[in-house]
PDB file of C-alpha atoms in Angstrom:
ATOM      1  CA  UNK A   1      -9.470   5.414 -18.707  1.00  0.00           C
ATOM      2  CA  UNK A   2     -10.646   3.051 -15.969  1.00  0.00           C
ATOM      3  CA  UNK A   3     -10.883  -0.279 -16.459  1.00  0.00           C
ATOM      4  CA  UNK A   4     -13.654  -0.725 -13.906  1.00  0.00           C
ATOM      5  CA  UNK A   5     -17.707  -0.534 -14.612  1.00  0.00           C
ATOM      6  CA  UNK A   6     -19.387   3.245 -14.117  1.00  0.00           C
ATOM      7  CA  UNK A   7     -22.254   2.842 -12.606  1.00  0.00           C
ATOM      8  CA  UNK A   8     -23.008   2.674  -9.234  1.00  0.00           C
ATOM      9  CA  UNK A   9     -19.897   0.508  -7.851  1.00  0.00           C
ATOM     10  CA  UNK A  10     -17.585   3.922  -6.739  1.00  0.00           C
ATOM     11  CA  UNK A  11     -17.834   5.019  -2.957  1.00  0.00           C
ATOM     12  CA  UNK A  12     -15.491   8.146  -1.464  1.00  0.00           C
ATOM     13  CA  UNK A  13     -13.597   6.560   1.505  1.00  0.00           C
ATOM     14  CA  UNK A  14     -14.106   8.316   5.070  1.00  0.00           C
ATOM     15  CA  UNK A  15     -10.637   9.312   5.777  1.00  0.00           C
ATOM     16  CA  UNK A  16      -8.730  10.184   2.205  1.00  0.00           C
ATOM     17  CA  UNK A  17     -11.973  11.111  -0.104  1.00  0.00           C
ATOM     18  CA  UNK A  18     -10.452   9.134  -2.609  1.00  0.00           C
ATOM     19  CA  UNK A  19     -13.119   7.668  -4.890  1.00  0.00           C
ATOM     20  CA  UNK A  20     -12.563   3.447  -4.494  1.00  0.00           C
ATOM     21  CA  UNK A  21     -13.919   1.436  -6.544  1.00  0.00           C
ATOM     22  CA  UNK A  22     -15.613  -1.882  -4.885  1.00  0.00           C
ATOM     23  CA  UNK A  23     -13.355  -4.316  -6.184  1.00  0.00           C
ATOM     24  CA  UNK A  24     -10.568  -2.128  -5.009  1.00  0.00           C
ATOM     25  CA  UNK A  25     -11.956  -2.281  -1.323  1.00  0.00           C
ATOM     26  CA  UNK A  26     -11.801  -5.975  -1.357  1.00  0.00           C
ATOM     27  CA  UNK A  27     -12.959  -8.953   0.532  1.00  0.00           C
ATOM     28  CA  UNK A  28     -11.476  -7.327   3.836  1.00  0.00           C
ATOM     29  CA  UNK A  29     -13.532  -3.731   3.032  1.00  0.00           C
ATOM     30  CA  UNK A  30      -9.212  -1.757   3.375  1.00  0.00           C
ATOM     31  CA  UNK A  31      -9.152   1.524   1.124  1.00  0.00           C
ATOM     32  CA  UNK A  32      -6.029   0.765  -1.335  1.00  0.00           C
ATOM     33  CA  UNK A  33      -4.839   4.395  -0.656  1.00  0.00           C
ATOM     34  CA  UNK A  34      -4.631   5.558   2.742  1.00  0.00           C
ATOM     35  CA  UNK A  35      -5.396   1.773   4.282  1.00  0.00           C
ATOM     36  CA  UNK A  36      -8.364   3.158   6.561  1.00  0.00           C
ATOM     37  CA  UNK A  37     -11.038  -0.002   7.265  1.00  0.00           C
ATOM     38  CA  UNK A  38     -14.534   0.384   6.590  1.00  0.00           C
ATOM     39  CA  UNK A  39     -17.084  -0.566   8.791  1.00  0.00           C
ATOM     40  CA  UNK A  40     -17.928  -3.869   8.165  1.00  0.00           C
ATOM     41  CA  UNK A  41     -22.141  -4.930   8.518  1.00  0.00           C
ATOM     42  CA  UNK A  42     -23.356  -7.888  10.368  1.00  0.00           C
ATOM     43  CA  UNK A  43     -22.922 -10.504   7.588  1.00  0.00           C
ATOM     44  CA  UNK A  44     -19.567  -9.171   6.484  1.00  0.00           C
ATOM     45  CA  UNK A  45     -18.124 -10.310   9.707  1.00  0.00           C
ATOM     46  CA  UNK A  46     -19.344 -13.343   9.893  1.00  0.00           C
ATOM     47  CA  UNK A  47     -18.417 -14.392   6.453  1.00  0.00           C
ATOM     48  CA  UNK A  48     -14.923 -12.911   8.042  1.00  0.00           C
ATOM     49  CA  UNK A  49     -14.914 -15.048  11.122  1.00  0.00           C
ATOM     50  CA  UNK A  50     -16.843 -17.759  11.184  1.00  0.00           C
ATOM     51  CA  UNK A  51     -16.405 -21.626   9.855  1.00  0.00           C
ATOM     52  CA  UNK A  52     -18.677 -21.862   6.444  1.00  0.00           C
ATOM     53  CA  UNK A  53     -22.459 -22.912   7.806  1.00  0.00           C
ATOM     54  CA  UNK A  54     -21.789 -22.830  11.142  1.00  0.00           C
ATOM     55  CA  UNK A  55     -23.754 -19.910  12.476  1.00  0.00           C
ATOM     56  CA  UNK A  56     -26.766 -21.084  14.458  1.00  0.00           C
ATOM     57  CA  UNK A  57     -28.579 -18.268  14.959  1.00  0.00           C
ATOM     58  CA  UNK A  58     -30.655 -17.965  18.824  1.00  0.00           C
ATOM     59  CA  UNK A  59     -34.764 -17.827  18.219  1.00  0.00           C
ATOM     60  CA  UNK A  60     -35.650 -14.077  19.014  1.00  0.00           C
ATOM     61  CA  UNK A  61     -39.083 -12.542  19.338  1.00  0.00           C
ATOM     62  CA  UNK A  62     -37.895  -9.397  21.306  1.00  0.00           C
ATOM     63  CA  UNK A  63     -38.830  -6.030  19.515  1.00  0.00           C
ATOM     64  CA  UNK A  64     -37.879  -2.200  21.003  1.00  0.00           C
ATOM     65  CA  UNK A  65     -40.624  -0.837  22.440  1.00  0.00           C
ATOM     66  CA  UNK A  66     -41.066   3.068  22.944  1.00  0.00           C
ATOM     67  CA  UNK A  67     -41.260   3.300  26.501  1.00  0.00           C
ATOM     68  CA  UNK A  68     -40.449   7.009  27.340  1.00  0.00           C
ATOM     69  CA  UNK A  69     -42.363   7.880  24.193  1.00  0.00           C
ATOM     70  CA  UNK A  70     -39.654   9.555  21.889  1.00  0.00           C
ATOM     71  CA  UNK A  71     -41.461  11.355  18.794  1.00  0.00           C
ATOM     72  CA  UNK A  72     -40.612   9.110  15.776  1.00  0.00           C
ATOM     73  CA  UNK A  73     -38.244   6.727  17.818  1.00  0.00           C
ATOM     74  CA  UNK A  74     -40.592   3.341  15.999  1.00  0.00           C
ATOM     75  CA  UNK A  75     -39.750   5.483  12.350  1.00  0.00           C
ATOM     76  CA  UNK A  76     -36.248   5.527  13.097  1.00  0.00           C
ATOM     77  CA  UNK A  77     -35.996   1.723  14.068  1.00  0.00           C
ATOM     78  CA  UNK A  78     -38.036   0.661  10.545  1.00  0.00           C
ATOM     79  CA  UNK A  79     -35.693   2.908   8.875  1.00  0.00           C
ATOM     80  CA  UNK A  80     -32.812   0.979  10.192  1.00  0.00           C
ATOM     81  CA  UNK A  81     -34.753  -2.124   9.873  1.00  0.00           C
ATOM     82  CA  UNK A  82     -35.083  -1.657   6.389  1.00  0.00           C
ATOM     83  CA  UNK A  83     -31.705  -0.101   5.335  1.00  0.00           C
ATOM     84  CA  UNK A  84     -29.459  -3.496   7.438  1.00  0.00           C
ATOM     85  CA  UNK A  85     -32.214  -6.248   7.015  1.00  0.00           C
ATOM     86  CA  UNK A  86     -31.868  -6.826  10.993  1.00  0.00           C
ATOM     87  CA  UNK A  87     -34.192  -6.302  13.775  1.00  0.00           C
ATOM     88  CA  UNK A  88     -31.930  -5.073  15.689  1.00  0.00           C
ATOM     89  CA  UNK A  89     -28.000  -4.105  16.629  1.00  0.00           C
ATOM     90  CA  UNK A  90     -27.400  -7.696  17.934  1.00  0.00           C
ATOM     91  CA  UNK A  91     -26.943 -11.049  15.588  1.00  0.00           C
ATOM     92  CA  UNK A  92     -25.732 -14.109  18.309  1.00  0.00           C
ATOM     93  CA  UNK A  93     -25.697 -17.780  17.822  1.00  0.00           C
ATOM     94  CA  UNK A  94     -23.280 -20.712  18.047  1.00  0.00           C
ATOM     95  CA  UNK A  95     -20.546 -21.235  15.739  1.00  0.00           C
ATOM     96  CA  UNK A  96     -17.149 -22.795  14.728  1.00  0.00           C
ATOM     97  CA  UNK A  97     -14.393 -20.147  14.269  1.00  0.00           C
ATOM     98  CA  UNK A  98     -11.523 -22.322  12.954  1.00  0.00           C
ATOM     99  CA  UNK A  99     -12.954 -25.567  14.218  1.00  0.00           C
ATOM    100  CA  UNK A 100     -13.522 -24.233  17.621  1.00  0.00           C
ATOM    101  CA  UNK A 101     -16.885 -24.237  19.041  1.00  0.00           C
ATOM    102  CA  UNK A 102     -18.360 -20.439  20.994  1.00  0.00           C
ATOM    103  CA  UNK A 103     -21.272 -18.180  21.211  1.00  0.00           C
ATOM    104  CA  UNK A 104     -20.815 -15.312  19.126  1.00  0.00           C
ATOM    105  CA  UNK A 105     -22.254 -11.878  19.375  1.00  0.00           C
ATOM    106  CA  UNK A 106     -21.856  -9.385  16.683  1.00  0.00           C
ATOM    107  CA  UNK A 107     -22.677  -5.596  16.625  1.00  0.00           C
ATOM    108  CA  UNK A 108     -23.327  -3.564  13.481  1.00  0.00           C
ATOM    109  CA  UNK A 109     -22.902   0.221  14.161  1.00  0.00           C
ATOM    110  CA  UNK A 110     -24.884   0.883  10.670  1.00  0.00           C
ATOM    111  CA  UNK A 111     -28.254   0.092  13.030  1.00  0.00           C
ATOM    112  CA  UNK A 112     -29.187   3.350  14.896  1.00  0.00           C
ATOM    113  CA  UNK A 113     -24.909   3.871  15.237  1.00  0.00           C
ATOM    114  CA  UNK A 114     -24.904   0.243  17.408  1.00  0.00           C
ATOM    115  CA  UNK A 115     -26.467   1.973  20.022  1.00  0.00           C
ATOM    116  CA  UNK A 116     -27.503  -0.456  23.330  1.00  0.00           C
ATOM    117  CA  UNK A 117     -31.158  -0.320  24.424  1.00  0.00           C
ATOM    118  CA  UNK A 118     -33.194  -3.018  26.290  1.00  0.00           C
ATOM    119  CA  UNK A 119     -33.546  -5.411  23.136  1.00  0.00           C
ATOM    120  CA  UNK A 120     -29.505  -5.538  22.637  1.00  0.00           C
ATOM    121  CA  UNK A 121     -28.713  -5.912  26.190  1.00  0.00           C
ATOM    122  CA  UNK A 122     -31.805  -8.729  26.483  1.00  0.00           C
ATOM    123  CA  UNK A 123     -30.151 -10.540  23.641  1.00  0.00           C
ATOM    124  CA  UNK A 124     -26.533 -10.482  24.974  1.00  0.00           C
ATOM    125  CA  UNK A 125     -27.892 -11.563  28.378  1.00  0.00           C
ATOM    126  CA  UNK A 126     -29.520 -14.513  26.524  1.00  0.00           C
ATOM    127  CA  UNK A 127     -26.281 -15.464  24.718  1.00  0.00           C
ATOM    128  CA  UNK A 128     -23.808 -15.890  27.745  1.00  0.00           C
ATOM    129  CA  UNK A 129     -26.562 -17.515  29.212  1.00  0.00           C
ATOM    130  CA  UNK A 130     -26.540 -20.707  26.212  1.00  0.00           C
ATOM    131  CA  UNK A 131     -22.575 -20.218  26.457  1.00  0.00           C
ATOM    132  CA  UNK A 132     -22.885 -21.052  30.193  1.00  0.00           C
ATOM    133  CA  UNK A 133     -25.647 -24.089  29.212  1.00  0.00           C
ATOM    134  CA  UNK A 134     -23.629 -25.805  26.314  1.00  0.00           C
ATOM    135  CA  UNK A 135     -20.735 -24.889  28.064  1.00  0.00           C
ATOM    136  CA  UNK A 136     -19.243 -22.380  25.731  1.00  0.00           C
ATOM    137  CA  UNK A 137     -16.975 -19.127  25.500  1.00  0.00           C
ATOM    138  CA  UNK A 138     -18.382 -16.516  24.446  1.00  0.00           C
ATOM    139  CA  UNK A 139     -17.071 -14.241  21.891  1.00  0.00           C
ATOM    140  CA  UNK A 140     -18.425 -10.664  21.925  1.00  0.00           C
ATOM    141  CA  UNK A 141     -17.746  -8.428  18.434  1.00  0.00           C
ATOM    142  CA  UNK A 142     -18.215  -4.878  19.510  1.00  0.00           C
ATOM    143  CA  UNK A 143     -19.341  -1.977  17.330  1.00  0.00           C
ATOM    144  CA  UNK A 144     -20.939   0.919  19.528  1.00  0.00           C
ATOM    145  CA  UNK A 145     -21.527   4.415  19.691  1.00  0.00           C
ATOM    146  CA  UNK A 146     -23.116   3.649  23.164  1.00  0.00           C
ATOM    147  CA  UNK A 147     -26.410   3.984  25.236  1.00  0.00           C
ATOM    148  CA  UNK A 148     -29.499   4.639  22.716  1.00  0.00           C
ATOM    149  CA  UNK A 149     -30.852   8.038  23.964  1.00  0.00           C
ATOM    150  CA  UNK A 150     -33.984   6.765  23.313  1.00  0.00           C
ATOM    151  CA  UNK A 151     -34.775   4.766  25.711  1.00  0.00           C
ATOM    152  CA  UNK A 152     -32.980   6.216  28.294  1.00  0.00           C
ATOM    153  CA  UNK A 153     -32.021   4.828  32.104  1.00  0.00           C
ATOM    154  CA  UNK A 154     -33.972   1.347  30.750  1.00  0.00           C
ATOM    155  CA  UNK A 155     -30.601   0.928  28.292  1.00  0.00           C
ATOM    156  CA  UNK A 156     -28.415   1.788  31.833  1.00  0.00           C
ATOM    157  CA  UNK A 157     -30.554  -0.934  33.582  1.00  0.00           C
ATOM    158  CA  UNK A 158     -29.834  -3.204  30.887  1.00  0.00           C
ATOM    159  CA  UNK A 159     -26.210  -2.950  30.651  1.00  0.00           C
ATOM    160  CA  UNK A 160     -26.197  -3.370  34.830  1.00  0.00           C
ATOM    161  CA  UNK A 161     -28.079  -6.859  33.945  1.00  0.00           C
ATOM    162  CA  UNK A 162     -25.663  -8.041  31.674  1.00  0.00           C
ATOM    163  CA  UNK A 163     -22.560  -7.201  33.800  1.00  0.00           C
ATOM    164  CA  UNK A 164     -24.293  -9.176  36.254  1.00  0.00           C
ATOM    165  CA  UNK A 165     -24.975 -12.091  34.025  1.00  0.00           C
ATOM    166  CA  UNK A 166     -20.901 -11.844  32.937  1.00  0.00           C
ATOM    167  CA  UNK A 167     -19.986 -12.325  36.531  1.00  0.00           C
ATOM    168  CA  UNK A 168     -21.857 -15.423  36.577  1.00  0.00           C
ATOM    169  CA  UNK A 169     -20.316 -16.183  33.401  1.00  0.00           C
ATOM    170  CA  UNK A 170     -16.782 -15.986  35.125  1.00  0.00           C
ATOM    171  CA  UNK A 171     -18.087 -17.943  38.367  1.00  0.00           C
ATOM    172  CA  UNK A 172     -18.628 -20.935  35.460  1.00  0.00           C
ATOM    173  CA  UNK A 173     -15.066 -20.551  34.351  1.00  0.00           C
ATOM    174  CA  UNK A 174     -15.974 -19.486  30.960  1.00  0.00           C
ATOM    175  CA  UNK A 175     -13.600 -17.680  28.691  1.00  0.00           C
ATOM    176  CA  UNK A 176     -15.015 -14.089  27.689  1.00  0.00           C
ATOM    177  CA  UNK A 177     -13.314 -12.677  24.810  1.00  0.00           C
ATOM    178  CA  UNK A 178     -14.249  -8.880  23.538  1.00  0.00           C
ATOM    179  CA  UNK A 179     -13.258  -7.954  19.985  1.00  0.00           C
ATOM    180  CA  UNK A 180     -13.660  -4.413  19.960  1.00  0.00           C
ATOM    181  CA  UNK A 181     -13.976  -3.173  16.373  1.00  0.00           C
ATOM    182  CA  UNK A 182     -14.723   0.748  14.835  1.00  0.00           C
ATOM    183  CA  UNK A 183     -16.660   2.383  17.285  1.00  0.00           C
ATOM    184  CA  UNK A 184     -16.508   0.954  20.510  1.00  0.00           C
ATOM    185  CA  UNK A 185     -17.726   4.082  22.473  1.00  0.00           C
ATOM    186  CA  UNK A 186     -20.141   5.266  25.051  1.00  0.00           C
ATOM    187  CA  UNK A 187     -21.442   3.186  27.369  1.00  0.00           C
ATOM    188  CA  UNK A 188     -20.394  -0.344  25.316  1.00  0.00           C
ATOM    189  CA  UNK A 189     -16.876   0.682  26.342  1.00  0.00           C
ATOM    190  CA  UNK A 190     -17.590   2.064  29.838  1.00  0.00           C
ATOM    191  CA  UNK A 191     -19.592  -1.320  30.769  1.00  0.00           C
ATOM    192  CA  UNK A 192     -18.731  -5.027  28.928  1.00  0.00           C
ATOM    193  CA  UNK A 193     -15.968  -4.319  26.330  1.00  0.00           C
ATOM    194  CA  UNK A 194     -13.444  -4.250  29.024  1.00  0.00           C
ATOM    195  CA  UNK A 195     -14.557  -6.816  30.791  1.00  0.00           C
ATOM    196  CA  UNK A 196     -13.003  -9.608  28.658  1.00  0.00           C
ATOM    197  CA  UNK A 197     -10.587 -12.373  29.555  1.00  0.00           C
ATOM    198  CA  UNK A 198      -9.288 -11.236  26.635  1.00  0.00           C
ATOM    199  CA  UNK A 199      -9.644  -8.271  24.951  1.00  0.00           C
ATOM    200  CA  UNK A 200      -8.865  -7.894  21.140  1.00  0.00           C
ATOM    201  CA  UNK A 201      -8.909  -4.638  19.246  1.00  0.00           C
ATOM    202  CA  UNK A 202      -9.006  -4.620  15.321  1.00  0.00           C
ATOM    203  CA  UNK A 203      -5.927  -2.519  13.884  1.00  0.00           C
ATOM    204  CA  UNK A 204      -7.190   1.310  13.406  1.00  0.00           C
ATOM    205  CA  UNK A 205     -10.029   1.004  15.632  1.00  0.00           C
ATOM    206  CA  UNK A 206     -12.096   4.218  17.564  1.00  0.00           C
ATOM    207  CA  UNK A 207     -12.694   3.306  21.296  1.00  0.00           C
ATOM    208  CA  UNK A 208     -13.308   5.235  23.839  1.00  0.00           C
ATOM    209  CA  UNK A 209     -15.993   6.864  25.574  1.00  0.00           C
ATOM    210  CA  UNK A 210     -16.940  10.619  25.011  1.00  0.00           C
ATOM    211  CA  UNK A 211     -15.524  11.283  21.156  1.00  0.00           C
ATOM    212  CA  UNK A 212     -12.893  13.704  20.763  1.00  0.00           C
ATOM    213  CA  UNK A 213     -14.630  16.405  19.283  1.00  0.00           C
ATOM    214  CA  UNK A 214     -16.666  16.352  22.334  1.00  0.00           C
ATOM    215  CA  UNK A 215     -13.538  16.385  25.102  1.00  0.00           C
ATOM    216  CA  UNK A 216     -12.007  19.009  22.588  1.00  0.00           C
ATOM    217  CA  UNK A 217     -15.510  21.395  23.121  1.00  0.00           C
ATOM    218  CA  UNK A 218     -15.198  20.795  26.680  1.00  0.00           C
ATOM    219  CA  UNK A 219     -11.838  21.106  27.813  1.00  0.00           C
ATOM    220  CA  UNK A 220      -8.940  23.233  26.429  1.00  0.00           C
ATOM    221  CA  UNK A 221      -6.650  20.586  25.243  1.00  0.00           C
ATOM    222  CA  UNK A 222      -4.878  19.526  22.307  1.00  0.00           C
ATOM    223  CA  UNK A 223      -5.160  15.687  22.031  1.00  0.00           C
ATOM    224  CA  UNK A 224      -2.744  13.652  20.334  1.00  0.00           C
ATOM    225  CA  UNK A 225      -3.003  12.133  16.783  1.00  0.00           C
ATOM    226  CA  UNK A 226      -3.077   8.324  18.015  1.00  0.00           C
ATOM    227  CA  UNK A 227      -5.749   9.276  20.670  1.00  0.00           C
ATOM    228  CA  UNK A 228      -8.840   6.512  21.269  1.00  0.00           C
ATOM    229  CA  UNK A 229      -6.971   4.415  18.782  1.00  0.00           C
ATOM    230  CA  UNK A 230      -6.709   0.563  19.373  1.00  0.00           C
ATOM    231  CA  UNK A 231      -3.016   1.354  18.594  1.00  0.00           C
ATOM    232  CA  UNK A 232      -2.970   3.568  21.728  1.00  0.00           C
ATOM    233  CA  UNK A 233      -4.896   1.949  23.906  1.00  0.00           C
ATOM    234  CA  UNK A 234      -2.430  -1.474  23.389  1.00  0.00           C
ATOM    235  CA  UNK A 235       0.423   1.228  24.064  1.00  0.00           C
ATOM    236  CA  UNK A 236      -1.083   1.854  27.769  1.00  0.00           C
ATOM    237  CA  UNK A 237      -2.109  -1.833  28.128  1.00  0.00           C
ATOM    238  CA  UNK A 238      -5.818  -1.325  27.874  1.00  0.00           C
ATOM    239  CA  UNK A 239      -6.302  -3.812  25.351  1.00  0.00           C
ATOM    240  CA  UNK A 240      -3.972  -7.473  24.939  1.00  0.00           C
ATOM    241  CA  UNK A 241      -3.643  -6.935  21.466  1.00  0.00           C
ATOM    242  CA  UNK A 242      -4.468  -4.963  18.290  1.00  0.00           C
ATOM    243  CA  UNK A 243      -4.627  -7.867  15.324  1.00  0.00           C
ATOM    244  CA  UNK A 244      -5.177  -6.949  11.033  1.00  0.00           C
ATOM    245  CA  UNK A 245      -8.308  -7.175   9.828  1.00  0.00           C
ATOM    246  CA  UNK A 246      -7.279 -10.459   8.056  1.00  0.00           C
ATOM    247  CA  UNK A 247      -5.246 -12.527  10.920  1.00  0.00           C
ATOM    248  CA  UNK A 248      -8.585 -11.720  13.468  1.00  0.00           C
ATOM    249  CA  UNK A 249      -9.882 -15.305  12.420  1.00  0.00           C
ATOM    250  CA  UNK A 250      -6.878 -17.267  12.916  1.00  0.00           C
ATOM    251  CA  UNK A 251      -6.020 -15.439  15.923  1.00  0.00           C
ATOM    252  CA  UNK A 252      -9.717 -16.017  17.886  1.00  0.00           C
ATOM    253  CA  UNK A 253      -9.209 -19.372  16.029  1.00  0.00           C
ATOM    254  CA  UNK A 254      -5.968 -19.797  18.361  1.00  0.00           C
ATOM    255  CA  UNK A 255      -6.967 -17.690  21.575  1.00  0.00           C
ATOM    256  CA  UNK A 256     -10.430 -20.524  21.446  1.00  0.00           C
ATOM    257  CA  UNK A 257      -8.062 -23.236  21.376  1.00  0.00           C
ATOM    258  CA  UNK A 258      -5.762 -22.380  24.052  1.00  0.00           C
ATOM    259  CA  UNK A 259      -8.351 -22.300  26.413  1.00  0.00           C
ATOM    260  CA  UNK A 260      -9.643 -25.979  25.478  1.00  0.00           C
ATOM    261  CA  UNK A 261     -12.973 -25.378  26.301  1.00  0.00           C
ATOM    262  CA  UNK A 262     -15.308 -27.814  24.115  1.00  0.00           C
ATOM    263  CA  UNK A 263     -18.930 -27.963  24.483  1.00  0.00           C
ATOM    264  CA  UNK A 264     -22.116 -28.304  22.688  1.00  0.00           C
ATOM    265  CA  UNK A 265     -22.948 -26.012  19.747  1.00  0.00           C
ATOM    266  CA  UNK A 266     -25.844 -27.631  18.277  1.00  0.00           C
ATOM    267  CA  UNK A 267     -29.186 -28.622  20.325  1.00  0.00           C
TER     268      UNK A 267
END
């Protein structure tokens, strides 16, 4: 008999169905059996990364707008509103990360899948701009299934904008660093996530940018186990390196320090 509590605490994990209990899936979200990582919400990862009231959160009035006029597009976004408490895919502010001082960005794939659409790209654009201000890296935590279909070539625009905005990011001889986390896909992966200084993956990881079931449907080819993995990706040196769930705080913690960049956080 189970020492743990019935009701409503059990949740099948992704890859091995096993039934985990949430105690079992611990502060770092691993499943005990087959080690897969869940996908870890917004406030997760910052209570992961982030020095203990040091998240300063930018001022944001921007809401998505329906601009091509998708039939219950403004549903969908209350829907994901309501199920993540966030306006949006996009939570960026200043912080401490071991004592050293960035703008952070963080994606959460449970609103809409992550997907990038004016508001996202609007608010990334704003947060290398306060890195560049106070002087600043700025840290980037990726979690993507790509362009929002919804709102079509404006999300394309939008990621043009911010590449731009990056390049006068590197002109300042600021520090990018990408930490590309379960998904990283679509256009998030075709555009920004590679365009790091440094470019982190989190062990087990899915980047890439069509899936494979969708290369699979397309071409006749058998793709290999490993394939879009972080693992494989640091194999063909597409990524510098693939860290544990539980070392990626001490090792942007380290990487923030090498490059000795101290500004201002606060103000």
């Amino acid at each position: 008999m189970s020492h743990y509590p019935n009701s409503g605490t059990w949740r099948a994990c992704p890859q091995c169905g096993r039934h985990v209990h949430q105690r079992q899936w611990g502060t770092y979200q691993q499943c005990p059996y087959c080690h897969y990582w869940q996908r870890l919400t917004v406030t997760q990862r910052l209570q992961q990364l982030v020095d203990t009231a040091t998240f300063q959160s930018f001022e944001t009035t921007e809401r998505p707008v329906n601009q091509l006029g998708f039939p219950d597009y403004a549903e969908k976004i209350q829907r994901a509103q309501r199920q993540t408490g966030l306006s949006e895919v996009v939570v960026c502010g200043t912080v401490t990360i071991v004592q050293q001082p960035c703008v952070l960005a963080v994606m959460d794939s449970h609103f809409m899948m992550g997907t990038l659409n004016t508001v996202v790209t609007r608010r990334l654009l704003h947060a290398s701009e306060q890195a560049r201000a106070r002087h600043l890296p700025l840290v980037i935590v990726t979690a993507s299934g790509g362009a929002r279909m919804q709102e079509g070539v404006y999300a394309l625009v939008g990621m043009n904008l911010f590449l731009a905005e990056l390049a006068r990011l590197a002109t300042a001889q600021l520090p990018l660093i990408t930490v590309l986390t379960d998904p990283t896909m679509g256009g998030v992966s075709a555009s920004f996530a590679f365009r790091g200084d440094l470019i982190v993956a989190e062990a087990g990881a899915k980047i890439g940018f069509a899936g494979a079931r969708v290369i699979q449907q397309t071409l006749p080819v058998k793709l290999p186990a490993d394939f879009q993995t972080a693992e494989q990706l640091l194999a063909n040196g597409m990524v510098d390196a693939v860290i544990e769930r539980p070392q990626l705080r001490a090792y942007l913690g380290r990487a923030l320090s090498n490059y000795g960049i101290g500004g201002q956080v606060h103000g």
